[in-house]
Every structure is written in structure tokens, then in C-alpha cells.
């Protein structure tokens, strides 16, 4: 049996999810993890740190878009 939530409840839940995503990515972009991937090695000619930042940025955009579209 599926219960219908009111629009305010949906907006609150979406806000909580987006806040969680923001905090998660703030932790992933914090110094200890950045220092862990800051290596002189390269993957396909790209430094590992740059690749980490690019993939993290892409994941942030995709996850945020998915959460916003899911709520509408």
C-alpha cells in the first residue's frame, strides 16, 4: 500500500537529499582525500588528481540532476 506524501514533504525530502549530496562532495573534496590521489602518475596521459576532480565534478552534476528530475 503506497502512501501519498504532501508536496511539502516531497520538497523537504528533496532538500535533505540535496544537502546530503553537498556534504558528501564537500568531504570528497577535502584535503586528506585530495592528498591521497595527488600522485605523479598519469592515467591515459592525465594526472590522477585532475582525473579525480573531473570525475567527481561529473558525478556531482549527474547525481544532482537525477535527484531533481526524480522529484518532479
Short mmCIF file of C-alpha atoms in Angstrom, two decimals:
data_model
loop_
_atom_site.label_atom_id
_atom_site.label_comp_id
_atom_site.label_asym_id
_atom_site.label_seq_id
_atom_site.Cartn_x
_atom_site.Cartn_y
_atom_site.Cartn_z
CA UNK A 1 0.00 0.00 0.00
CA UNK A 2 1.60 3.22 -1.17
CA UNK A 3 1.04 6.33 0.89
CA UNK A 4 0.88 9.67 -0.87
CA UNK A 5 3.03 12.40 0.64
CA UNK A 6 2.06 16.03 0.55
CA UNK A 7 4.07 18.39 -1.69
CA UNK A 8 5.77 19.97 1.33
CA UNK A 9 7.02 16.54 2.41
CA UNK A 10 8.42 15.86 -1.05
CA UNK A 11 10.18 19.22 -1.13
CA UNK A 12 11.62 18.62 2.33
CA UNK A 13 12.88 15.17 1.37
CA UNK A 14 14.42 16.52 -1.86
CA UNK A 15 16.11 19.29 0.11
CA UNK A 16 17.53 16.75 2.57
CA UNK A 17 18.88 14.61 -0.26
CA UNK A 18 20.49 17.57 -1.98
CA UNK A 19 22.03 18.68 1.32
CA UNK A 20 23.44 15.18 1.80
CA UNK A 21 24.95 15.29 -1.70
CA UNK A 22 26.52 18.68 -0.98
CA UNK A 23 28.05 17.46 2.29
CA UNK A 24 29.27 14.25 0.66
CA UNK A 25 31.05 16.11 -2.10
CA UNK A 26 32.49 18.61 0.37
CA UNK A 27 34.04 15.68 2.21
CA UNK A 28 35.30 14.13 -1.04
CA UNK A 29 36.93 17.45 -1.98
CA UNK A 30 38.60 17.88 1.41
CA UNK A 31 42.38 17.87 1.84
CA UNK A 32 43.05 14.32 3.08
CA UNK A 33 41.36 12.70 0.07
CA UNK A 34 42.87 15.17 -2.37
CA UNK A 35 46.31 14.42 -0.94
CA UNK A 36 45.67 10.70 -1.29
CA UNK A 37 45.08 10.98 -5.04
CA UNK A 38 47.79 13.58 -5.67
CA UNK A 39 50.33 11.23 -7.25
CA UNK A 40 52.88 11.83 -10.00
CA UNK A 41 51.32 9.01 -12.06
CA UNK A 42 49.14 9.53 -15.09
CA UNK A 43 46.14 7.67 -16.49
CA UNK A 44 45.88 7.98 -20.27
CA UNK A 45 48.20 11.00 -20.06
CA UNK A 46 46.06 12.81 -17.47
CA UNK A 47 47.35 13.35 -13.91
CA UNK A 48 45.41 11.29 -11.36
CA UNK A 49 44.39 14.37 -9.34
CA UNK A 50 42.87 16.06 -12.40
CA UNK A 51 41.05 12.87 -13.35
CA UNK A 52 39.70 12.52 -9.79
CA UNK A 53 38.42 16.10 -9.79
CA UNK A 54 36.87 15.78 -13.24
CA UNK A 55 35.08 12.53 -12.41
CA UNK A 56 33.92 13.88 -9.06
CA UNK A 57 32.55 17.00 -10.74
CA UNK A 58 30.76 14.89 -13.34
CA UNK A 59 29.30 12.65 -10.61
CA UNK A 60 28.05 15.72 -8.71
CA UNK A 61 26.27 17.06 -11.78
CA UNK A 62 24.72 13.72 -12.70
CA UNK A 63 23.60 12.88 -9.15
CA UNK A 64 22.11 16.33 -8.62
CA UNK A 65 20.27 16.20 -11.96
CA UNK A 66 18.96 12.72 -11.17
CA UNK A 67 17.68 13.79 -7.73
CA UNK A 68 15.98 16.89 -9.08
CA UNK A 69 14.35 15.04 -12.00
CA UNK A 70 13.25 12.18 -9.74
CA UNK A 71 11.33 14.59 -7.51
CA UNK A 72 9.33 16.17 -10.33
#
